[in-house]
Coordinates of C-alpha atoms and ligand atoms in Angstrom, one line a residue:
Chain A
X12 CA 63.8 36.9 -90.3
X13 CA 65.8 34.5 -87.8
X14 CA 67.2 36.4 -84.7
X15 CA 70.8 36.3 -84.5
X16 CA 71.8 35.7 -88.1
X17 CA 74.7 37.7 -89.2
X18 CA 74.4 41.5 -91.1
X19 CA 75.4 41.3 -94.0
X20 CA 78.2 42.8 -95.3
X21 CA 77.7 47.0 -96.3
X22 CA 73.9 46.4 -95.4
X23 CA 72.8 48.7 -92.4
X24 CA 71.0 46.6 -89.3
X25 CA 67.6 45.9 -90.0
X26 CA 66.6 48.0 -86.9
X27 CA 68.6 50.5 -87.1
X28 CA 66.7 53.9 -87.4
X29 CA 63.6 52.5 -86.6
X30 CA 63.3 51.7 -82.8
X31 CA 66.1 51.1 -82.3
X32 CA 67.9 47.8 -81.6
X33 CA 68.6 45.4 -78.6
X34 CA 71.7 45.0 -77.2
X35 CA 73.2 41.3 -78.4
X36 CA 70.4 41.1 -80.8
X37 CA 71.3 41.7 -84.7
X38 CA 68.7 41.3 -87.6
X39 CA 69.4 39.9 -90.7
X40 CA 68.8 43.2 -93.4
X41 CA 65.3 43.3 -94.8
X42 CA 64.8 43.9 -98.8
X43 CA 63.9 47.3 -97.5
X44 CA 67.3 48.1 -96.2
X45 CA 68.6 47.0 -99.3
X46 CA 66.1 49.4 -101.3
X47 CA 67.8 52.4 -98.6
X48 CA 71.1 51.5 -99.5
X49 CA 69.8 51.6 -103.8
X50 CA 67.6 54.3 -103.9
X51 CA 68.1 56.5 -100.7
X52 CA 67.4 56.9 -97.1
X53 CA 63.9 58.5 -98.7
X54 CA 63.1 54.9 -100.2
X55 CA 62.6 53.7 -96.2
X56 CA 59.7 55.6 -95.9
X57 CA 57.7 52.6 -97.6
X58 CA 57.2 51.2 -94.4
X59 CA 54.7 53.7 -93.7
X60 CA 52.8 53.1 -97.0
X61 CA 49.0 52.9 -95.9
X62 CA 48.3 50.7 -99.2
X63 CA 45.5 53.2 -100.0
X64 CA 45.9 52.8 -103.5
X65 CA 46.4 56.6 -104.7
X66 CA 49.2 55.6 -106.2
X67 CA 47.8 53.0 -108.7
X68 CA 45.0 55.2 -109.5
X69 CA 47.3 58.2 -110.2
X70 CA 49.3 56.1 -112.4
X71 CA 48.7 55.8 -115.9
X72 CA 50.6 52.5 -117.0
X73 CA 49.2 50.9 -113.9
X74 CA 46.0 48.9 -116.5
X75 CA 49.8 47.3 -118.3
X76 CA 51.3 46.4 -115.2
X77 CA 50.9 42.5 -113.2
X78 CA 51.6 44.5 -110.1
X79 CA 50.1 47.7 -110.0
X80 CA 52.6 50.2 -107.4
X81 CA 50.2 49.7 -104.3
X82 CA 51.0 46.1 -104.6
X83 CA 54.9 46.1 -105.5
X84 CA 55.1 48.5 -102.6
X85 CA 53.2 46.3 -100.6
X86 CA 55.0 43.3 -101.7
X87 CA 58.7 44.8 -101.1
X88 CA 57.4 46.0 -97.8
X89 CA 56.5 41.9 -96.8
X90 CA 60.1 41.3 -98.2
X91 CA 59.0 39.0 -101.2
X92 CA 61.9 40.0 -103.4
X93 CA 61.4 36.8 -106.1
X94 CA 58.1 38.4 -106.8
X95 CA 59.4 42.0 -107.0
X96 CA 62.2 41.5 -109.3
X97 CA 60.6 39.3 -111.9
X98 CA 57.7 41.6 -112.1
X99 CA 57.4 43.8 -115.3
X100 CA 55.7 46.6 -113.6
X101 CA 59.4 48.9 -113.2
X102 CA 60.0 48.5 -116.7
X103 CA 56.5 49.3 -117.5
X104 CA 56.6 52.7 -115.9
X105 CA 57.3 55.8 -117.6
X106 CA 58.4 57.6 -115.2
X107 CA 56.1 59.8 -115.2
X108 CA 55.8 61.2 -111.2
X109 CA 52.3 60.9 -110.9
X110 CA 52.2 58.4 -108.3
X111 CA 55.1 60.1 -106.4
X112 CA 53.3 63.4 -106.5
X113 CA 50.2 62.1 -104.7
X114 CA 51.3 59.6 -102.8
X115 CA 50.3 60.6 -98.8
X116 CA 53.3 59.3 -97.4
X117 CA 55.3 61.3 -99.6
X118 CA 57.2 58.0 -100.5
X119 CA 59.6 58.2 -103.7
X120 CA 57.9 55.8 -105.7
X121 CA 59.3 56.1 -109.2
X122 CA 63.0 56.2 -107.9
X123 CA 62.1 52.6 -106.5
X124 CA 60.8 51.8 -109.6
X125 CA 64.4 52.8 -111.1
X126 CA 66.2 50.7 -108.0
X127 CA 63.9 47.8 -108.7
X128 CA 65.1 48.4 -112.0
X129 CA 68.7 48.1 -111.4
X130 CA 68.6 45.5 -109.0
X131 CA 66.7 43.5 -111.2
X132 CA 68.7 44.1 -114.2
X133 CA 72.5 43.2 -112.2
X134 CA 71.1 39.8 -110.8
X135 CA 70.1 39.2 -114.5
X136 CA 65.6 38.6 -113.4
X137 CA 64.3 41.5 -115.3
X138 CA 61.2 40.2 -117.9
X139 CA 63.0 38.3 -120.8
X140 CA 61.7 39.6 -124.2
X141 CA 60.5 42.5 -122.5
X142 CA 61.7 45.7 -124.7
X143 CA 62.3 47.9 -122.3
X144 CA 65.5 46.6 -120.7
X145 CA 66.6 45.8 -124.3
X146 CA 66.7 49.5 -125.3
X147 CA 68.1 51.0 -122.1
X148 CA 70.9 48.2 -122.4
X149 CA 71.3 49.5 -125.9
X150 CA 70.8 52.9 -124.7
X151 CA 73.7 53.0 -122.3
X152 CA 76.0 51.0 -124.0
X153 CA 75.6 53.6 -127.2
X154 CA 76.2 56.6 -125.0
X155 CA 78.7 55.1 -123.1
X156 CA 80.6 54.8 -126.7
X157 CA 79.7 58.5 -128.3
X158 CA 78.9 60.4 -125.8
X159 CA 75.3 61.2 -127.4
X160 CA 72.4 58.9 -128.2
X161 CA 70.7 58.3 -131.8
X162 CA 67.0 57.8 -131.8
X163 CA 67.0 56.0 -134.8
X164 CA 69.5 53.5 -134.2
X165 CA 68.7 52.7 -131.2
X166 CA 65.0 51.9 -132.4
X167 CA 66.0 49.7 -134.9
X168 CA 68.4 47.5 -132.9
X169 CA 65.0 47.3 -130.5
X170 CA 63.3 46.1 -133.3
X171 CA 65.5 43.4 -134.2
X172 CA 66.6 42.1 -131.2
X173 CA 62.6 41.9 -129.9
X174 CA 60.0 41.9 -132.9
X175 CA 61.2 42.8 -136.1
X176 CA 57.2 43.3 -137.5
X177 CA 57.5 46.5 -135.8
X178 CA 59.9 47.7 -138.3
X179 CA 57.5 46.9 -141.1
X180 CA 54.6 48.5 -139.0
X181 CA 56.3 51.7 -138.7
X182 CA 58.1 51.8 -141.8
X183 CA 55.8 54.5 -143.0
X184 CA 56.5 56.9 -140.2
X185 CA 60.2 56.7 -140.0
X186 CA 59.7 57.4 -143.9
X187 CA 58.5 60.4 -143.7
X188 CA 60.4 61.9 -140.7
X189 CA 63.0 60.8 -143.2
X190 CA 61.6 63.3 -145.6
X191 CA 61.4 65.9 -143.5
X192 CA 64.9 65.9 -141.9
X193 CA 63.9 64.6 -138.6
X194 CA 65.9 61.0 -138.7
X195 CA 69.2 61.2 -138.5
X196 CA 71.0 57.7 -139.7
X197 CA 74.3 58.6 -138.4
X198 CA 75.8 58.3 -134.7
X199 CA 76.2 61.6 -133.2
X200 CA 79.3 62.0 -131.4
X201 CA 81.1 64.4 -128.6
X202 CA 84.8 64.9 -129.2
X203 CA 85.3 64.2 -124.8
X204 CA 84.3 60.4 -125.7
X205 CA 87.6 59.7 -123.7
X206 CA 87.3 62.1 -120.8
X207 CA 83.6 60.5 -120.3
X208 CA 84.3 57.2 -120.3
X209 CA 86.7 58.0 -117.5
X210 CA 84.5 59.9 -115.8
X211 CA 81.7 57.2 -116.1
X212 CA 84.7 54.8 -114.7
X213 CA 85.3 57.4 -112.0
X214 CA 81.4 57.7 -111.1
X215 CA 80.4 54.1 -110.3
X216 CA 84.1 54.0 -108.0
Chain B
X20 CA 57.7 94.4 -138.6
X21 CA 59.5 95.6 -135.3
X22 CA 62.4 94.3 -134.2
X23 CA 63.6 94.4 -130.5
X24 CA 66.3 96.7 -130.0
X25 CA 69.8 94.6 -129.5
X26 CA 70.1 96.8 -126.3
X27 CA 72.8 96.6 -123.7
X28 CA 71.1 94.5 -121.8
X29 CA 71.5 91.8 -124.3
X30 CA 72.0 88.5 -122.0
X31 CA 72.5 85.3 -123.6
X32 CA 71.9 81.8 -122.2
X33 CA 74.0 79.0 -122.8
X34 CA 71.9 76.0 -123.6
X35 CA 71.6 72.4 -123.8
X36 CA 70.0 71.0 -127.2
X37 CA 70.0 67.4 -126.0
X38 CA 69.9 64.3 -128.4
X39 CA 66.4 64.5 -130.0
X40 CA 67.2 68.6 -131.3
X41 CA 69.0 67.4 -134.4
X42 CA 66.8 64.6 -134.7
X43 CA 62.6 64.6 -133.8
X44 CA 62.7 67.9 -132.2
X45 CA 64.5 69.7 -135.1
X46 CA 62.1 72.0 -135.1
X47 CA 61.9 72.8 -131.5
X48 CA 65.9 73.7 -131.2
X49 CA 65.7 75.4 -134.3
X50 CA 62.3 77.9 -133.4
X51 CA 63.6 77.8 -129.9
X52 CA 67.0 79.8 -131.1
X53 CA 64.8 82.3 -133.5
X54 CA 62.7 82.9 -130.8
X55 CA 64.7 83.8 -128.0
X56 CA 67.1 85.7 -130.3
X57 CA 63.9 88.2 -131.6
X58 CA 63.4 88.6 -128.0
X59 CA 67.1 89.8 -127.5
X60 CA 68.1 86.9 -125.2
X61 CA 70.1 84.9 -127.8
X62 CA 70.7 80.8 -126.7
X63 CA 74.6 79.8 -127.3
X64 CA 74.8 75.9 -127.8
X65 CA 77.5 74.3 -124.7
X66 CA 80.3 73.1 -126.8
X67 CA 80.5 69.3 -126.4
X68 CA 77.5 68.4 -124.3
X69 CA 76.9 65.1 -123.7
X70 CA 73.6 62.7 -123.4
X71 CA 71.6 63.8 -120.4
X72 CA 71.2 60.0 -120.2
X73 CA 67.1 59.7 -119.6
X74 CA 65.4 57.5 -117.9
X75 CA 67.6 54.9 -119.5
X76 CA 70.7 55.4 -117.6
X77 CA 69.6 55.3 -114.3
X78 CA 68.2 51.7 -114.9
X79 CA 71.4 50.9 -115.2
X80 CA 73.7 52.6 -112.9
X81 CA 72.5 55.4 -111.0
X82 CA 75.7 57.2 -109.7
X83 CA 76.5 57.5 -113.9
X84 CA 73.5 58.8 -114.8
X85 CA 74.2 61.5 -112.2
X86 CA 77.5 61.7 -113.3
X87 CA 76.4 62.7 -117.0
X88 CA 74.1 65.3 -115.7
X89 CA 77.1 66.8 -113.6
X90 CA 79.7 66.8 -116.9
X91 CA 77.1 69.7 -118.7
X92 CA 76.7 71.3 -115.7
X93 CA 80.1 71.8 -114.9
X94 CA 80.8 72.8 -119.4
X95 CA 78.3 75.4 -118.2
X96 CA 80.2 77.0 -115.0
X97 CA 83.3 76.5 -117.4
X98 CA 81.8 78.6 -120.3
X99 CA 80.5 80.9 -118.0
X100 CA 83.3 81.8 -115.0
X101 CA 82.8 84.4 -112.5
X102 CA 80.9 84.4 -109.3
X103 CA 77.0 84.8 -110.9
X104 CA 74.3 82.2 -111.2
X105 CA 74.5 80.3 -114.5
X106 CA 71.0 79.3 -116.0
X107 CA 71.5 76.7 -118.5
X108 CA 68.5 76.0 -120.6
X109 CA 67.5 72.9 -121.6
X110 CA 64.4 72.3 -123.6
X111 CA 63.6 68.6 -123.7
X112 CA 61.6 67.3 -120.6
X113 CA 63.6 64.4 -120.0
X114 CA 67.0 66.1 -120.1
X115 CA 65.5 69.0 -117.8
X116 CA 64.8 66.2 -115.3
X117 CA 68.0 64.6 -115.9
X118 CA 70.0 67.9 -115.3
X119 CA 68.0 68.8 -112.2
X120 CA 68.8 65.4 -110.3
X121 CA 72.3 65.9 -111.5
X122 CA 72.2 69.5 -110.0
X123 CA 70.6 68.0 -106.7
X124 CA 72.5 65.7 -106.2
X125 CA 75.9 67.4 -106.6
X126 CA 74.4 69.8 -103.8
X127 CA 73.5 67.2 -101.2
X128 CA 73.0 63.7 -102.4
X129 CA 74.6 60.9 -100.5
X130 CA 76.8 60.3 -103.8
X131 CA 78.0 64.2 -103.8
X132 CA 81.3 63.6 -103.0
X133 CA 82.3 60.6 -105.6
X134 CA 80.7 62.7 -107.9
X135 CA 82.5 65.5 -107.0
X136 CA 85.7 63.6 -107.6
X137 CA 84.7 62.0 -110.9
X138 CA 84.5 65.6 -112.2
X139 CA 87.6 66.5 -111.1
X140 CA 89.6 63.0 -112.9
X141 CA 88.8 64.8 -116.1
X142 CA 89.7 68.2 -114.9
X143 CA 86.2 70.1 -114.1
X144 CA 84.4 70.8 -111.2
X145 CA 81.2 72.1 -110.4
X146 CA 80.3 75.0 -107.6
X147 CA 77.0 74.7 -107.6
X148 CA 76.4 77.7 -109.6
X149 CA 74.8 76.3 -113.2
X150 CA 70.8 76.1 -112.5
X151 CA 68.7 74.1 -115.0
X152 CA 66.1 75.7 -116.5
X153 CA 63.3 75.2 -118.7
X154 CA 62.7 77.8 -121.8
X155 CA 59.2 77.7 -120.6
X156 CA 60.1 78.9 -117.3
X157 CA 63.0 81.2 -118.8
X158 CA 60.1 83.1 -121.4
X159 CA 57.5 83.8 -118.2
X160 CA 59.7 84.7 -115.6
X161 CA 62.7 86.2 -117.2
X162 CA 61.7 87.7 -120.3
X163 CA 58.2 88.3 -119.3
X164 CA 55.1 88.0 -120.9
X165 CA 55.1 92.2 -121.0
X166 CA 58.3 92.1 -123.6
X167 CA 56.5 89.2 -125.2
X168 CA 53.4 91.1 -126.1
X169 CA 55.2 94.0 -127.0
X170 CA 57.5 91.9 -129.3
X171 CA 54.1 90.3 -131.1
X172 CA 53.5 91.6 -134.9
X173 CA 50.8 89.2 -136.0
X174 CA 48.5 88.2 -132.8
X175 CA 46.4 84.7 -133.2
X176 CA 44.2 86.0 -132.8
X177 CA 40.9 83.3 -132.2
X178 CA 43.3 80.4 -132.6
X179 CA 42.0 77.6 -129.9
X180 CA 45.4 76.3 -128.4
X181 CA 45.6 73.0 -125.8
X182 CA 48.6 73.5 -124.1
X183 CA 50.2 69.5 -123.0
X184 CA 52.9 70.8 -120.5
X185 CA 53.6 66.5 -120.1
X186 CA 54.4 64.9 -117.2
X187 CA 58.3 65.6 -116.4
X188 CA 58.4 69.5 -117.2
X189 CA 56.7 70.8 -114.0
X190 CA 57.9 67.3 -111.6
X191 CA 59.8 66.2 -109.4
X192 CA 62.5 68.5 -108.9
X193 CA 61.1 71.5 -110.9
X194 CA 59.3 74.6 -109.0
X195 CA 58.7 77.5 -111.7
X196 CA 55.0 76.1 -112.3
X197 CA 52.2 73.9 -110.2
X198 CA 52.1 70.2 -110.3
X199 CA 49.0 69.5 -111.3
X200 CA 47.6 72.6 -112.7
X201 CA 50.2 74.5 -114.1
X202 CA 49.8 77.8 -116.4
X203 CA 52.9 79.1 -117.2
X204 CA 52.1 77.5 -121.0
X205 CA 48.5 78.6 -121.1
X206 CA 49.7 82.8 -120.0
X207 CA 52.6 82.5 -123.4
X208 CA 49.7 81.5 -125.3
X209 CA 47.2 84.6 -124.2
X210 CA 50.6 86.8 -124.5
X211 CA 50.6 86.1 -128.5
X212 CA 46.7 86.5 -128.5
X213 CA 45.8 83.2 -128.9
X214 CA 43.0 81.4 -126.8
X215 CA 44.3 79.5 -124.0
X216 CA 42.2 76.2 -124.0
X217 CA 41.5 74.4 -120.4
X218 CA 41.5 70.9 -120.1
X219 CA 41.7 68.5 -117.4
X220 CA 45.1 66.7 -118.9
X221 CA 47.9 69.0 -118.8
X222 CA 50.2 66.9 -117.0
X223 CA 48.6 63.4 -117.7
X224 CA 51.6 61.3 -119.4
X225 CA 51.5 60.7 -122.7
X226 CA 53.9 57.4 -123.2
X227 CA 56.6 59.2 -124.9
X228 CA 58.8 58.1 -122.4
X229 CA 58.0 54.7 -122.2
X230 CA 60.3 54.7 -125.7
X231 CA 63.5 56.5 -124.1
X232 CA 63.5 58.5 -126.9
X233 CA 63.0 56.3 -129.5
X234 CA 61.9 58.0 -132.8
X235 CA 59.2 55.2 -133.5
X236 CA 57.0 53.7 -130.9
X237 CA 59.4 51.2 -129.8
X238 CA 58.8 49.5 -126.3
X239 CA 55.2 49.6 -125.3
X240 CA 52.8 50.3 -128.7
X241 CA 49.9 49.2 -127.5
X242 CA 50.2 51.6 -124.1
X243 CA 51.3 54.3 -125.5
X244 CA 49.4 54.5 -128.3
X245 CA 46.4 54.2 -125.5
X246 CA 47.5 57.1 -123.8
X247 CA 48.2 59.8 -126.8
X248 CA 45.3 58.8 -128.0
X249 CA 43.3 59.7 -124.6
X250 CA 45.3 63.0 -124.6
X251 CA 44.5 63.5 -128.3
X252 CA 40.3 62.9 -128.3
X253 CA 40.6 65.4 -125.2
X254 CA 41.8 68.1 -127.4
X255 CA 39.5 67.9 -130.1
X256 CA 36.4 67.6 -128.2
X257 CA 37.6 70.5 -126.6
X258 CA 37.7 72.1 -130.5
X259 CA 41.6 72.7 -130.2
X260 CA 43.0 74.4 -133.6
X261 CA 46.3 73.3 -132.8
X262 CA 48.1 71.5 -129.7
X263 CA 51.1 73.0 -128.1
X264 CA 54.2 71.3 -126.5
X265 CA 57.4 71.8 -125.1
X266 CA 58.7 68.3 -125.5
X267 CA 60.4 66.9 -128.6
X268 CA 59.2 63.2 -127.4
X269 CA 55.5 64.3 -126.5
X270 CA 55.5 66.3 -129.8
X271 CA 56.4 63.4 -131.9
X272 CA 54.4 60.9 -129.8
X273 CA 51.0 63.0 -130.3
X274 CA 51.5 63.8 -133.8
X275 CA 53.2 60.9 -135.6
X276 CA 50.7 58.3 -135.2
X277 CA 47.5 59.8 -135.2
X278 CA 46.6 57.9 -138.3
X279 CA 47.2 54.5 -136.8
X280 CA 45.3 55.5 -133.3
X281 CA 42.4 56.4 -136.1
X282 CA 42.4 52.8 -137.6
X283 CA 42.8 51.4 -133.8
X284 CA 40.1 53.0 -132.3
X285 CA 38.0 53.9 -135.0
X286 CA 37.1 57.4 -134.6
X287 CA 39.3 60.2 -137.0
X288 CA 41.6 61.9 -135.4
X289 CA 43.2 65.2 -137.2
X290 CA 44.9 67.2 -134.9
X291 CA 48.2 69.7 -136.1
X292 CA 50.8 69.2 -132.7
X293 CA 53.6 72.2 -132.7
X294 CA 56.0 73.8 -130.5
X295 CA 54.8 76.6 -128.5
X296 CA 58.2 78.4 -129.8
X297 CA 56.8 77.8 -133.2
X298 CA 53.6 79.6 -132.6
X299 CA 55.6 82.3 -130.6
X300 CA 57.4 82.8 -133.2
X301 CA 54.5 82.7 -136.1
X302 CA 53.5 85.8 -133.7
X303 CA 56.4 87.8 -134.0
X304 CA 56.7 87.0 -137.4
X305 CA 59.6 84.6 -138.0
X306 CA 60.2 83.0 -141.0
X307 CA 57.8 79.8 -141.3
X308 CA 60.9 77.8 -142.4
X309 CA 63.4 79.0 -139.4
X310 CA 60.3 77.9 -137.3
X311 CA 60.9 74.5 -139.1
X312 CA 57.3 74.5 -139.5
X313 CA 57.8 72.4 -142.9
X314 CA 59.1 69.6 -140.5
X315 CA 55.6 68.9 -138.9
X316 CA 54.0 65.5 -139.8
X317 CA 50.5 67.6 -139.7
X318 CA 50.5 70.9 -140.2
X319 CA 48.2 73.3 -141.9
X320 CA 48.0 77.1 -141.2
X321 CA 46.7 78.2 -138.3
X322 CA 42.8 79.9 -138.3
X323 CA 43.7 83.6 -137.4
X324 CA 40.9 85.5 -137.6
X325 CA 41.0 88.7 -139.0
X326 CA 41.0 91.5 -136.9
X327 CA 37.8 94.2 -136.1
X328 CA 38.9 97.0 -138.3
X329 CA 39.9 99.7 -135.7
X330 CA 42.8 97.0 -134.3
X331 CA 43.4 96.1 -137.7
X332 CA 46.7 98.7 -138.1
X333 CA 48.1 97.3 -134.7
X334 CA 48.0 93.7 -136.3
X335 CA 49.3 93.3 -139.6
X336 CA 52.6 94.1 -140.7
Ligands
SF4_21 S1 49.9 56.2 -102.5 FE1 51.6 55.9 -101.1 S2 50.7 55.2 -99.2 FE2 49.1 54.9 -100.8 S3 49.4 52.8 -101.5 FE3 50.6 54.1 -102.8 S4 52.6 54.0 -101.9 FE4 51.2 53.3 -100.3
SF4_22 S1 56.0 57.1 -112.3 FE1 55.6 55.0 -113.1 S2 54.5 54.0 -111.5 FE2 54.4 56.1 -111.1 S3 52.5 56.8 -112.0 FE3 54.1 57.1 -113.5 S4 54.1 55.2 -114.7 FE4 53.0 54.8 -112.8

């Protein structure tokens, strides 16, 4: 990073909280500093990651993933946001702790994986035809409208708007949950859909 | 059949059904309410809850997700005013996560303050006072395993239950029960005389939420069907009757597919997946249909074995 470019607007100093900085000396912000200001001071403390692995072996999507999470950790740490943000490795993880639980450096992982996430999905460089962003697009903007999500809906607009086979292959399934008065087919909705959409308005300021 | 006294100790939770309880997890909400109503600590649904918003939200827009989380906690205080603690129990995994980030973060996340003031441009507030917690958590350390027992009319006796606690029930933000080697699950099922199975995958995620929720495996077949299918040939090896959960999305993910996996991997796989609040409450003698136990994909009746003849009086009603 050149010495003496400009900080970027919002973004906190590259050195800032860690050693310190020199006086007439600013750094341009790191993709570190910008994973601070997305997920949390917590997120920083990736710069300590030992790239021992634990993580990737904890994790049980990791086989599914081009970038296992010792590597995307690894990779944000060396600043190689491209490669980070058109991975499919955030939208391949289910969230499911492991790694953060036994990760020695006690560094968030999975709320990174839900920065990366966002980043990703604002600059528009998530995975195309990947379902995943598809149905928490779908998700939110369902939500957003009712105030309550429908499992069934939401599945088949996934299945159309990625591979519409699926709907054949599962057919079955959804047929007899059908029968036994676990699909619903009509949107559920709160009566407060006004006060939340303000509130969501409120939220993101 | 004994029923507990409606004492005056009666205490009633308010609670949070979430999306999936009139959909996939019918069965949960609805054994869930009979349950904790026979115990004498009856759940009242929070009028107008909204969508917990998953992990689905947050891949969006963070401070909203939070936001959603904060709107049910503050319908919770509201229903509830006064000074006390309010315990709002939520039963899905996901939306106990969701509600406990929600509940962190209104008490000291960077975002506290905006979120603080999105409440109040629709009128509520929150003052910190509405505590998520898990019905799993709720039946152990509230109405004990003691009033449990003594509530039990028809014991399980010999029944072989797995208990798959799933991966967000007992992480990141939750504290009733250990990590990696929780029990809390595995103590309810000895309580209703059952035999509590061990096995090495508890908390070993089971791609439900790979889906968000979606009633069909949606997003990732292939991975998920990989990893129910690891949990599932764990169970039976280990000779499990029946598998317990306290998840509508691990439920339906582990039971509704288990003929494909079959095809896909080539080894049968016949394994009934309930709701622990279904076998609690086929102990203390509910209704099968109130337990929604017709709703299960895979069900068949559960291999109680009768009792030695001198406990035989105790054990049928
Ligand atoms: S477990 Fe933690 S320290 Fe080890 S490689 Fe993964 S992120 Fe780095
Ligand atoms: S949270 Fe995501 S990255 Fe971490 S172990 Fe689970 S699936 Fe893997």
């Amino acid at each position: 990073m050149a010495v003496g470019a400009s900080v970027a607007e919002g973004l906190p100093s590259a050195t800032e909280g860690r050693g310190g900085s020199w006086p007439g000396v600013s750094v341009a912000p790191t993709f570190v500093d910008e994973l601070i200001l997305e997920v949390g001071e917590e997120a920083g403390r990736l710069l300590g990651c030992l790239q021992c692995g634990t993580c990737s072996s904890a994790c049980p999507l990791a086989a599914y993933m081009d970038l296992t999470p010792r590597r995307l950790i690894g990779l944000v740490r060396a600043g190689a946001r491209e490669a980070v943000l058109g991975s499919r490795a955030p939208w391949v993880c289910a969230s499911c702790y492991a790694c953060t639980m036994v990760c020695p450096k006690r560094i968030p992982i999975t709320e990174i994986m839900h920065g990366l996430r966002r980043i990703s999905m604002r600059e528009r460089t998530f995975p195309r035809r990947f379902p995943t962003p598809v149905m928490s697009r779908e998700f939110v903007s369902m939500v957003a409208r009712n105030g309550r999500s429908t499992e069934s809906l939401i599945s088949l607009k996934l299945y159309l708007k990625t591979d519409p086979l699926l709907l054949v292959r599962n057919a079955r399934t959804a047929l007899r949950l059908l029968r036994q008065g676990r699909l619903k087919l009509r949107p559920a909705r709160i009566r407060g859909r006004r006060e939340l959409r303000t509130l969501l308005d409120a939220a993101t300021g | 059949m004994t029923t507990m006294p409606a004492s005056a100790d009666t205490h009633t939770y308010p609670y949070y059904p979430g999306c999936s309880a009139d959909g996939v997890g019918r069965g949960f909400a609805g054994s869930l309410h009979a349950v904790f109503e026979r115990l004498g600590f009856p759940l009242v649904d929070l009028v107008d809850w909204n969508c917990c918003g998953a992990t689905a939200w947050p891949s969006v827009d963070d401070s909203q997700a939070l936001a959603l989380g904060a709107r049910n906690l503050a319908l919770a205080e509201r229903a509830r005013p006064g000074s006390e603690p309010v315990d709002l129990v939520a039963s899905c995994a996901g939306c106990y996560r969701a509600l406990l980030r929600s509940a962190e973060a209104l008490a000291r996340g960077p975002t506290r303050s905006r979120l603080a003031g999105a409440l109040e441009a629709v009128g509520l507030a929150v003052e910190g006072r509405a505590r998520p917690r898990h019905p799993v958590d709720v039946l152990v350390n509230d109405v004990g395993l003691d009033r449990i027992r003594a509530a039990v009319v028809r014991p399980l006796t010999g029944v072989r239950v797995v208990s798959y606690y799933g991966c967000q029930l007992v992480r990141p933000l939750s504290t009733f029960d250990d990590e990696h080697d929780p029990v809390s699950m595995d103590r309810l099922v000895e309580a209703i005389g059952a035999e509590p199975v061990d096995w090495p995958l508890k908390t070993r995620c089971c791609g439900g939420s790979c889906y968000c929720g979606g009633p069909v495996i949606g997003a990732m077949p292939e991975a998920t069907m990989q990893l129910s299918y690891l949990l599932l040939r764990e169970a039976s090896r280990r000779g499990a009757d029946v598998i317990a959960t306290v998840c509508p999305l691990c439920q339906f993910n582990l039971e509704g597919f288990q003929d494909q996996m079959a095809r896909r991997f080539g080894h049968p796989l016949d394994v009934p997946v309930a709701f622990l609040t279904q076998l609690i409450g086929i102990a203390l003698g509910i209704d099968d249909r109130r337990l929604g136990l017709h709703r299960l994909l895979r069900w068949r009746p559960l291999p109680i074995r009768t009792v030695e003849p001198e406990a035989a009086g105790h054990a049928r009603r």
